[in-house]
XYZ file of C-alpha atoms in Angstrom:
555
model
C 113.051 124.211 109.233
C 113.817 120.779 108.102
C 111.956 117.449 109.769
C 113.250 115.610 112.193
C 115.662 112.626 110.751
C 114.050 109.448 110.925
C 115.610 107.145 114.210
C 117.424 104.431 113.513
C 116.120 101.028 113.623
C 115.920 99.731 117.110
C 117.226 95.671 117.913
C 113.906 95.058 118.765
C 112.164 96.703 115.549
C 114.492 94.756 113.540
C 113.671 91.174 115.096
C 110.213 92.234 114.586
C 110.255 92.800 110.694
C 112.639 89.301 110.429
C 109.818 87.543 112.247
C 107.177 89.296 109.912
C 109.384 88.343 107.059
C 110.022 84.766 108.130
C 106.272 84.334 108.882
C 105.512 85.586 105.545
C 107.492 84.049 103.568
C 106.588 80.373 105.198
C 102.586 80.737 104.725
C 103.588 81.571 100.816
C 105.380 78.673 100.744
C 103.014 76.371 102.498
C 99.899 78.174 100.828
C 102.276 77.065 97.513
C 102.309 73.489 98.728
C 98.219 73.133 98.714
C 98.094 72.519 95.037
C 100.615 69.454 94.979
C 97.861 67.885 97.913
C 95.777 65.209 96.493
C 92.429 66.069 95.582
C 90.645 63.064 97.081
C 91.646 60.774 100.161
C 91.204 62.873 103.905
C 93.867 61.992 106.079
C 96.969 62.796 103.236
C 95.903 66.293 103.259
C 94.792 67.038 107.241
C 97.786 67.732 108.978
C 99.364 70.077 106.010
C 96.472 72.181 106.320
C 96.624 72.653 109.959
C 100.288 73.682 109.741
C 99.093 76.119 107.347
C 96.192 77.645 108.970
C 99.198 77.458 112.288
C 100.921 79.493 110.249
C 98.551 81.865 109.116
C 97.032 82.100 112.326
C 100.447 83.139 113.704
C 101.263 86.072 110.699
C 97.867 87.691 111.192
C 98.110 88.062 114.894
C 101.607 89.215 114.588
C 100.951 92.263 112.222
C 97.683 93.128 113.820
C 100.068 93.389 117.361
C 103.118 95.597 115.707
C 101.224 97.488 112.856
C 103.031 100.697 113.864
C 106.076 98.846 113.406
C 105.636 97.210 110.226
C 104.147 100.152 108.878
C 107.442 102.261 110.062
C 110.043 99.948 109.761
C 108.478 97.576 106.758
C 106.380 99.824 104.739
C 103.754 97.353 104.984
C 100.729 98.392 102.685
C 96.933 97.630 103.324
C 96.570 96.004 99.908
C 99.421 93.760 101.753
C 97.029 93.112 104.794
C 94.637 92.401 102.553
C 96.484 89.431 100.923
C 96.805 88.093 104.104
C 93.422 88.501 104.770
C 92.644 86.953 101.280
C 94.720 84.118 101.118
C 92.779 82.948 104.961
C 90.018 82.920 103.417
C 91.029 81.019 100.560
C 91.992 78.543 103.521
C 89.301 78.137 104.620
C 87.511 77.345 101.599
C 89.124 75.415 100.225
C 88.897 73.670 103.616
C 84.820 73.352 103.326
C 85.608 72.139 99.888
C 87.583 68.854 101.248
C 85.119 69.018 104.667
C 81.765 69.796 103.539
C 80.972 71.976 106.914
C 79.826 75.240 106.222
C 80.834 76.658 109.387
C 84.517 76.867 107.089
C 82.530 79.068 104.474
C 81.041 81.307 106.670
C 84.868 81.821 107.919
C 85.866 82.258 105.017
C 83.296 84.775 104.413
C 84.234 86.759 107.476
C 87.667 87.357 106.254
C 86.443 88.567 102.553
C 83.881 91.137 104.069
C 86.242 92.438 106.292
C 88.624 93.201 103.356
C 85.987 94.918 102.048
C 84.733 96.681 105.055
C 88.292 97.904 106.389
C 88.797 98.680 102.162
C 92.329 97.176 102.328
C 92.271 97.393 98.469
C 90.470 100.600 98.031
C 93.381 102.109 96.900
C 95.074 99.484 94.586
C 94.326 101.599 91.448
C 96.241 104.134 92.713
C 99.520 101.953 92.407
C 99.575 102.178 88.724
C 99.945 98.412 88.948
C 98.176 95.985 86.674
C 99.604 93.073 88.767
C 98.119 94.449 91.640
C 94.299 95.437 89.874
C 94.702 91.636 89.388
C 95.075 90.643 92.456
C 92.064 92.829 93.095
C 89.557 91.384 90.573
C 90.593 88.052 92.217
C 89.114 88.878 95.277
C 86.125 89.836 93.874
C 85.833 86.567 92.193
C 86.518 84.703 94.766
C 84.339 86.396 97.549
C 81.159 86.177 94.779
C 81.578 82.520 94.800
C 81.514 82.136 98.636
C 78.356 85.072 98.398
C 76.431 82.396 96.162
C 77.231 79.242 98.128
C 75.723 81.376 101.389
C 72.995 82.482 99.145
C 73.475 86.035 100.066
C 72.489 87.099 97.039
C 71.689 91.241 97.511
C 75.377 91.310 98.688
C 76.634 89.230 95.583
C 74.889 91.733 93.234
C 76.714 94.204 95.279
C 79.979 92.494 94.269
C 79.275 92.169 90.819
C 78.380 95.733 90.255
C 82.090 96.618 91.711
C 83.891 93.972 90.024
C 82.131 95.865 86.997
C 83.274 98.927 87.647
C 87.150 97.869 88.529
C 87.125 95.679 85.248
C 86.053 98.812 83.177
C 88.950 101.044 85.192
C 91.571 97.698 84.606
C 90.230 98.025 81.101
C 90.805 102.068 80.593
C 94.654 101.861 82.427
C 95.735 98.428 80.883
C 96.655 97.249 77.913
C 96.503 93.394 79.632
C 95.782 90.623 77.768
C 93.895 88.706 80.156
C 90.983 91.619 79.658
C 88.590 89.472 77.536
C 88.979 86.630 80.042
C 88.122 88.725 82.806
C 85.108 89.461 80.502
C 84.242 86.129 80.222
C 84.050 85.945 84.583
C 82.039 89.128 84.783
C 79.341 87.061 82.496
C 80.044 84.115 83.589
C 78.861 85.464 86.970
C 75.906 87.571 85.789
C 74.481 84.684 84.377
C 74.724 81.957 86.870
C 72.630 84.705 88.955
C 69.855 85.210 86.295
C 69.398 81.415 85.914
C 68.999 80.676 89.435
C 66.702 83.434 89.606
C 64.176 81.510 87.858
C 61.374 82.046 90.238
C 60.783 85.351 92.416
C 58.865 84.853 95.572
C 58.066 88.676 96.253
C 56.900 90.572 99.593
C 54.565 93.447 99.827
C 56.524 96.088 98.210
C 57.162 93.540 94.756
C 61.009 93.271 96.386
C 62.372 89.550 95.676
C 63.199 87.656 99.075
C 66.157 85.092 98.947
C 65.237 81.579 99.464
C 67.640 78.644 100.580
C 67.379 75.420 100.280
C 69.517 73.424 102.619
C 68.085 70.850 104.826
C 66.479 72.028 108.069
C 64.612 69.974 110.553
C 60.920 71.380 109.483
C 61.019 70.114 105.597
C 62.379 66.345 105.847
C 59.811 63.836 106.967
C 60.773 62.664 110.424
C 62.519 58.698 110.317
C 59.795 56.245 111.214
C 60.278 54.122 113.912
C 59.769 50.944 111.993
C 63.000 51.843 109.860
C 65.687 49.876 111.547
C 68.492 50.211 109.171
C 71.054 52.633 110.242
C 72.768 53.786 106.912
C 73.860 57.141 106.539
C 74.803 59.223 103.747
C 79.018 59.983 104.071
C 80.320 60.170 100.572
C 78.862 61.986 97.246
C 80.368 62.349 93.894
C 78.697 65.411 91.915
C 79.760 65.039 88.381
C 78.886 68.077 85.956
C 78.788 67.862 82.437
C 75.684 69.314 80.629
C 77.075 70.790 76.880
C 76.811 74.686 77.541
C 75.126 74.840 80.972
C 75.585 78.120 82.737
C 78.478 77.955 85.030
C 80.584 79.720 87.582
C 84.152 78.659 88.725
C 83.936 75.190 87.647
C 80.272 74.752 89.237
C 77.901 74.054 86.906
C 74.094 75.245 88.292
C 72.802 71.916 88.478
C 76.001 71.108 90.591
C 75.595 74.326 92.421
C 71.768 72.875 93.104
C 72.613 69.592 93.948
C 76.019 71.042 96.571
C 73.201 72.297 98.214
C 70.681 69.855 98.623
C 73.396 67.405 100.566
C 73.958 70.187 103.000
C 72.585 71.304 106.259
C 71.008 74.458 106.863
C 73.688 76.146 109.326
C 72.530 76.421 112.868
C 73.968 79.339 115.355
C 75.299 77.003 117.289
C 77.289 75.594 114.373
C 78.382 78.700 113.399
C 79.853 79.408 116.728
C 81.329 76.188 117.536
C 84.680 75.573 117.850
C 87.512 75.922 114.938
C 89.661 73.263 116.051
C 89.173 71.316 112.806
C 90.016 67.955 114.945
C 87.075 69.017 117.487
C 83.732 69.617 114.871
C 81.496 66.651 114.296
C 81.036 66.276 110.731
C 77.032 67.428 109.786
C 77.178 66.768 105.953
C 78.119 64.123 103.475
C 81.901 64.668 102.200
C 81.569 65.866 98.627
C 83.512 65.772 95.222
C 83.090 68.266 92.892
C 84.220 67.215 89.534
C 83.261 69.841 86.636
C 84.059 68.015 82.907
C 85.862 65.488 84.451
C 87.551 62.636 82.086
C 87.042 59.103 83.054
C 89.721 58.448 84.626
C 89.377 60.843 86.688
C 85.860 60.068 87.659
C 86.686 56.302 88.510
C 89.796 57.520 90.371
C 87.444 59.756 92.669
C 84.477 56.954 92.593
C 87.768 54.409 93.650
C 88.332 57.263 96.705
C 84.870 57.867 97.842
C 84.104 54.050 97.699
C 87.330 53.055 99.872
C 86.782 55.738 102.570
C 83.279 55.178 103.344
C 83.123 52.928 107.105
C 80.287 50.433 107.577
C 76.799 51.335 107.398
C 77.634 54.408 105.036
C 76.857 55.021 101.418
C 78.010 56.754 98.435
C 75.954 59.430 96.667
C 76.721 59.300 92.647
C 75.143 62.068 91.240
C 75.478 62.617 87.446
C 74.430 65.702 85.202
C 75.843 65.124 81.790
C 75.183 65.090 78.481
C 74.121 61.726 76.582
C 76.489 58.952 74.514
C 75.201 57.502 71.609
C 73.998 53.753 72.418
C 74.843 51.098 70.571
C 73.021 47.616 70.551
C 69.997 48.369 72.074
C 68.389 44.957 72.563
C 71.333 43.993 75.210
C 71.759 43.719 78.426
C 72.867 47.374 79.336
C 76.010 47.230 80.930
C 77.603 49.049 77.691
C 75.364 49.013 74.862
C 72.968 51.750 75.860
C 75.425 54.486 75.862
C 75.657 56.328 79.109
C 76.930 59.809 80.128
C 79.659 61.378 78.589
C 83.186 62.366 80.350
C 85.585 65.056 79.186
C 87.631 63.288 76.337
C 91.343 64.005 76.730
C 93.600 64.195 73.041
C 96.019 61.472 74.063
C 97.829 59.705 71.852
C 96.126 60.484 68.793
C 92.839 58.870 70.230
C 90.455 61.350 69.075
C 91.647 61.561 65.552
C 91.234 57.974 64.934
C 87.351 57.397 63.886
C 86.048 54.698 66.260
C 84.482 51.393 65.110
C 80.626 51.124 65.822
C 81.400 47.976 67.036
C 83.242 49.749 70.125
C 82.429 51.485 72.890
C 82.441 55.067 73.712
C 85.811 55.598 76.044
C 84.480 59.034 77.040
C 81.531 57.709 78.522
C 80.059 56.615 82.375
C 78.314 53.141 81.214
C 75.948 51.635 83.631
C 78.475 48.529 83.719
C 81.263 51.083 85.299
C 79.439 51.465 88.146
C 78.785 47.836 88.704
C 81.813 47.216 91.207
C 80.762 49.887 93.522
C 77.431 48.075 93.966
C 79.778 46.262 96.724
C 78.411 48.894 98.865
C 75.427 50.985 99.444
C 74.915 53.013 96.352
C 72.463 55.392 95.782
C 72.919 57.169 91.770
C 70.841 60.363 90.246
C 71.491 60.357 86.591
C 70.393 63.909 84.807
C 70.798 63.194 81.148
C 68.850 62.625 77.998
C 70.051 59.144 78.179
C 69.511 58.585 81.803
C 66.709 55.391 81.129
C 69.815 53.466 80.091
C 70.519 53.269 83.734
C 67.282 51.537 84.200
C 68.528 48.098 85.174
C 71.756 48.271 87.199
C 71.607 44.678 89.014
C 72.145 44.207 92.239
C 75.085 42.232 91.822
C 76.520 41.852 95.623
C 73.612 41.883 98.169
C 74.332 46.101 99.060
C 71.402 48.143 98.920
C 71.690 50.001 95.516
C 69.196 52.821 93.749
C 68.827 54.597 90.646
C 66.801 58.039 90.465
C 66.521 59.061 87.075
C 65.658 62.087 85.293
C 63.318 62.063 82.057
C 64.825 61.269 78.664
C 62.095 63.807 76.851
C 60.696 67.021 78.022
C 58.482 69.679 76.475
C 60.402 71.708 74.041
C 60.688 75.372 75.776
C 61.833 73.574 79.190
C 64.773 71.668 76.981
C 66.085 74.654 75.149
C 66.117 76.854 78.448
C 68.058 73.690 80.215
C 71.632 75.195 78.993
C 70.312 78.748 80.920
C 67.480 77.241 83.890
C 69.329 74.080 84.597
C 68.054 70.431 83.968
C 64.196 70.493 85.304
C 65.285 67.201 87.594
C 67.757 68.216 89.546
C 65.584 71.572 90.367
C 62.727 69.202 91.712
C 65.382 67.238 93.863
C 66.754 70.914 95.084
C 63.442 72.683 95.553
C 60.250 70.997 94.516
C 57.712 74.089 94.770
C 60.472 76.255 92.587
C 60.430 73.455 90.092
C 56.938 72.759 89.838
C 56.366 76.666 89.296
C 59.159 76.204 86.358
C 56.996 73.932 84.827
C 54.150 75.742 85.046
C 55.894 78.916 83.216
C 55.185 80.946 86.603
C 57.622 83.693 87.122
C 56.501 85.436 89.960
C 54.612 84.488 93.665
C 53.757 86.172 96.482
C 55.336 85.511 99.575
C 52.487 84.206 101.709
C 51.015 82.268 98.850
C 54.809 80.494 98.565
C 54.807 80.076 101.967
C 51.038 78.122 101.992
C 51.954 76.442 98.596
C 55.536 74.988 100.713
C 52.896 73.803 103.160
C 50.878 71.785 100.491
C 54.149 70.129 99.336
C 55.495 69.451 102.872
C 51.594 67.539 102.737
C 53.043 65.894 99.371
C 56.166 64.646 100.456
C 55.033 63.649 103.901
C 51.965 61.246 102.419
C 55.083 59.991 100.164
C 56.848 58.629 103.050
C 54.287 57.543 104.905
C 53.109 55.509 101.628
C 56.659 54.099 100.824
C 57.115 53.006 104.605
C 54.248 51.380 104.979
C 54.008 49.537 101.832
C 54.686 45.747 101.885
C 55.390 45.386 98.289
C 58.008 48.112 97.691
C 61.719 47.098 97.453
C 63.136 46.744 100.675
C 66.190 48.792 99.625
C 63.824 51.932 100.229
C 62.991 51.750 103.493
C 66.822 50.745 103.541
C 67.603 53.971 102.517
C 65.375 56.259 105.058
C 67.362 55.585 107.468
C 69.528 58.847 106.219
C 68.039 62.168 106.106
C 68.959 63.387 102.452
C 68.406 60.369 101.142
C 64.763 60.183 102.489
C 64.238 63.829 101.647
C 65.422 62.792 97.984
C 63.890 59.532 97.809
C 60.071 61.794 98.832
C 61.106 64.620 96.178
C 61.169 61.892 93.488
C 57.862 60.842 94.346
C 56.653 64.813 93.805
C 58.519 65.288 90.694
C 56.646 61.852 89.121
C 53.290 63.138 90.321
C 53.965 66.568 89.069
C 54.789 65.612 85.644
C 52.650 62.769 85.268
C 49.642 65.229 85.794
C 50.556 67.667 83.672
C 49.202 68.230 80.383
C 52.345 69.047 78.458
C 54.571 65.660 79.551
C 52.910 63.562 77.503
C 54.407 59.894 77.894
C 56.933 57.744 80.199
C 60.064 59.167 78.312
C 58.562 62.553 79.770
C 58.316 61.128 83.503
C 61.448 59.977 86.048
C 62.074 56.891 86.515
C 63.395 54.552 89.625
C 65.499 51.037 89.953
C 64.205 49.505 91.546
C 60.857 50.874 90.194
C 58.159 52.430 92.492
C 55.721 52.006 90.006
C 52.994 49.426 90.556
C 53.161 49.944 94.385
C 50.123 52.593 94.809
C 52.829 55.221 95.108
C 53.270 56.771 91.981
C 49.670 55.989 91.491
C 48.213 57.083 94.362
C 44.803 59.288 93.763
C 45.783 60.830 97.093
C 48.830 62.208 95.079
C 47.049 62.941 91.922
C 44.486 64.931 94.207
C 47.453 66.933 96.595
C 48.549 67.737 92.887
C 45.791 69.320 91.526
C 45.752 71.136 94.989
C 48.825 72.920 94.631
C 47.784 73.707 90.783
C 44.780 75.067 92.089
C 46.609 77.483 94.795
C 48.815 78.250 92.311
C 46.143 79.095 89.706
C 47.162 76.804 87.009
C 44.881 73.965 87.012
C 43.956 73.879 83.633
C 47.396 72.877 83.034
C 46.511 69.600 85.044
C 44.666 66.335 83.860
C 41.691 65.698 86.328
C 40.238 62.778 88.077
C 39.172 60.224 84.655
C 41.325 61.396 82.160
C 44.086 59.031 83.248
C 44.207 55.909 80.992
């Protein structure tokens, strides 16, 4: 006996697969219209977004309320759900990108796992289409990157061991030719996660526990009531350009490290506030992410994050790049000590045309480009083998302005592993104890003996606070400075990272040690035999001592 013929298409089933359609076909189209946004500025871009999320909002709810329809009538397909799914996701990161607030990621991460928990592309490979494997392998890419910004690391290894497995199965059915770049992601991943692996803190049963490294209330010294200023931290640029760093997705690790250390830890309440984008109060400095970027570029973002800032605010500059050659090095600095370098762009012949030594470097951050924003509060990290060139920025316009900056030498196993580990700088400003154990070649600690050794540097970098806010001598732009949270907290990891180095055996002169403008040297700071002992402290705990110098063999 022959089925039943299907029933024709009811008025009401046919309004409902127009809507679908018309719903659909307006979040592509708006989704489309994200890349023509400008990357920098915040109100150009506000009100596009919320007509897209609108949108979005609207097509999910709408298919999840006549599935039986669209499945029926439309033939819609979970892989199709799932691109729904995916693309709000990709919303709302990209809307933590332009915001900062994490509370986006973690929405973002909601959609992702529940693609992968309802397995709306389980059965993509059955389609026989590469387009749609594609689509796939996106996901997976996308989804790790969210996985490592929430530090939820066993799930990301998880996700890589899958996007394995689907690569190998695109591999086997396609003859694509994007295979080898897809290659290039899976170790592009599987990298980033060794190198910021560097040190396992281990429970009982040898299993390594994930550690963050956001701010939270219980590791940044509390603001001291004799700090009146009341500047906060609203703008950062993170500029990464380290020759063959590990990276993932245009995020080098040292920018990964540094994303980080400008961001809250997430509370519950956060997490469950409100999603009216209009309603949230912003908890984090507004951050640029600029991966290679050329000059122009850079000063076009600097130009942004320098307009947009309101009174008592500053800018964060935070550069991880490789060095330029300097030129006259008995000048004044503003360009003839080299700087950073910048992505050079083949324009116009430019790069085939050998320059004169008597020029400067185009492709290069010189100290004297960041003079005009020293018209407001400034606070710069340079990472680089050059970084001392940076030394003597002037304070040209009355604005609180300082310079952190990294070491120019370092012992020669810690500089080769840079391109895999990171710069060793930028790890002390992200998570002192981690770095310290880098330094010290240990691999592996226990958790409880972390969890003491976190309370001997909590000791360290609350004496360093107290010492730089009581201090009559030190540079008022300090205490200028601690009015902010991260900037304290950065300002008090500096101090660590000088004592730490300074102390141990195998940094053996000033080009091996940070250095600040305005300098804390000279101050009893830097100097401070409380410091030296607290270090030698933590070496002890840590059983490495021996790597230390001890009380009299300081010149």
């Amino acid at each position: 006996m022959e089925g039943e013929a299907e029933a024709p298409i009811t008025e009401e089933e046919r309004k409902i697969v127009q809507e679908f359609n018309y719903l659909h076909e307006k979040s592509k189209q708006l989704f489309n219209g994200l890349r023509d946004l400008p990357q920098y500025g915040h109100k150009q871009w506000q009100s596009y977004f919320a007509r897209t999320f609108d949108v979005y909002t609207k097509l999910w709810k709408f298919q999840q309320q006549n599935r039986q329809t669209l499945d029926l009538r439309y033939g819609l397909k979970r892989w199709q759900i799932g691109e729904i799914a995916s693309k709000i996701g990709q919303l709302y990161y990209h809307y933590y990108l332009r915001t900062s607030e994490t509370n986006y990621l973690h929405e973002a991460f909601s959609f992702y796992s529940a693609i992968r928990a309802r397995g709306y592309f389980s059965k993509v490979n059955r389609e026989k289409s590469p387009e749609l494997m594609v689509k796939k392998l996106r996901y997976y890419a996308r989804v790790i990157v969210v996985g490592l910004l929430l530090r939820k690391m066993d799930l990301v290894k998880d996700l890589v061991k899958e996007l394995s497995r689907n690569l190998e199965e695109y591999r086997s059915n396609y003859n694509a030719e994007d295979q080898p770049e897809w290659d290039l992601v899976l170790g592009e991943i599987e990298a980033f996660i060794d190198a910021d692996e560097s040190i396992r803190v281990l429970d009982e049963q040898a299993v390594s526990q994930v550690q963050t490294h956001r701010l939270t209330e219980s590791i940044v010294p509390s603001k001291d009531p004799a700090i009146t200023s009341e500047l906060t931290l609203q703008e950062a640029i993170i500029v990464g350009n380290c020759s063959h760093q590990v990276k993932f997705s245009e995020l080098t690790l040292d920018m990964y490290r540094m994303l980080q250390t400008l961001e809250r830890e997430p509370t519950l309440r956060e997490e469950n506030s409100t999603k009216d984008q209009g309603q949230i109060k912003r908890q984090n400095p507004h951050k640029y992410l600029l991966y290679k970027p050329s000059f122009d570029q850079f000063y076009t973002f600097m130009s942004a994050g320098i307009k947009e800032i309101p009174a008592n605010s500053v800018l964060l500059v935070y550069l991880a790049a490789s060095s330029c050659t300097p030129g006259k090095p008995d000048s004044d600095g503003a360009y003839d000590l080299g700087g950073v370098a910048t992505n050079p762009k083949k324009e116009n012949g430019e790069n085939h045309v050998k320059r004169s030594t008597l020029l400067k470097d185009i492709h290069c951050i010189h100290p004297g480009d960041l003079y005009p924003f020293t018209r407001k509060p400034l606070f710069i990290i340079v990472d680089s083998p050059n970084a001392h060139a940076f030394t003597n920025i002037p304070n040209l316009f009355g604005q609180p302005t300082i310079c952190l900056m990294s070491p120019i030498q370092l012992p020669v196993t810690i500089q080769d592993n840079a391109p895999h580990k990171g710069n060793l700088f930028t790890h002390f400003l992200h998570s002192p104890l981690a770095a310290f154990c880098y330094a010290c070649d240990i691999t592996d600690v226990p958790c409880l003996l972390w969890a003491n050794c976190q309370a001997m540097v909590q000791k360290i970098i609350e004496e360093g606070h107290i010492q730089v806010v009581k201090s009559k001598t030190i540079d008022h732009v300090y205490k200028q400075f601690f009015s902010d949270e991260f900037l304290r907290l950065l300002v008090t990891r500096f101090i660590f990272c000088y004592g730490a180095l300074r102390y141990h055996r195998g940094f053996k002169d000033d080009s091996y040690y940070p250095r600040s403008n305005p300098s804390l040297l000279g101050h009893d700071i830097l100097e401070s035999t409380l410091l030296h002992k607290q270090i030698l402290d933590l070496a002890s705990m840590l059983d490495v001592r021996a790597l230390f110098l001890e009380f009299g063999e300081i010149e």
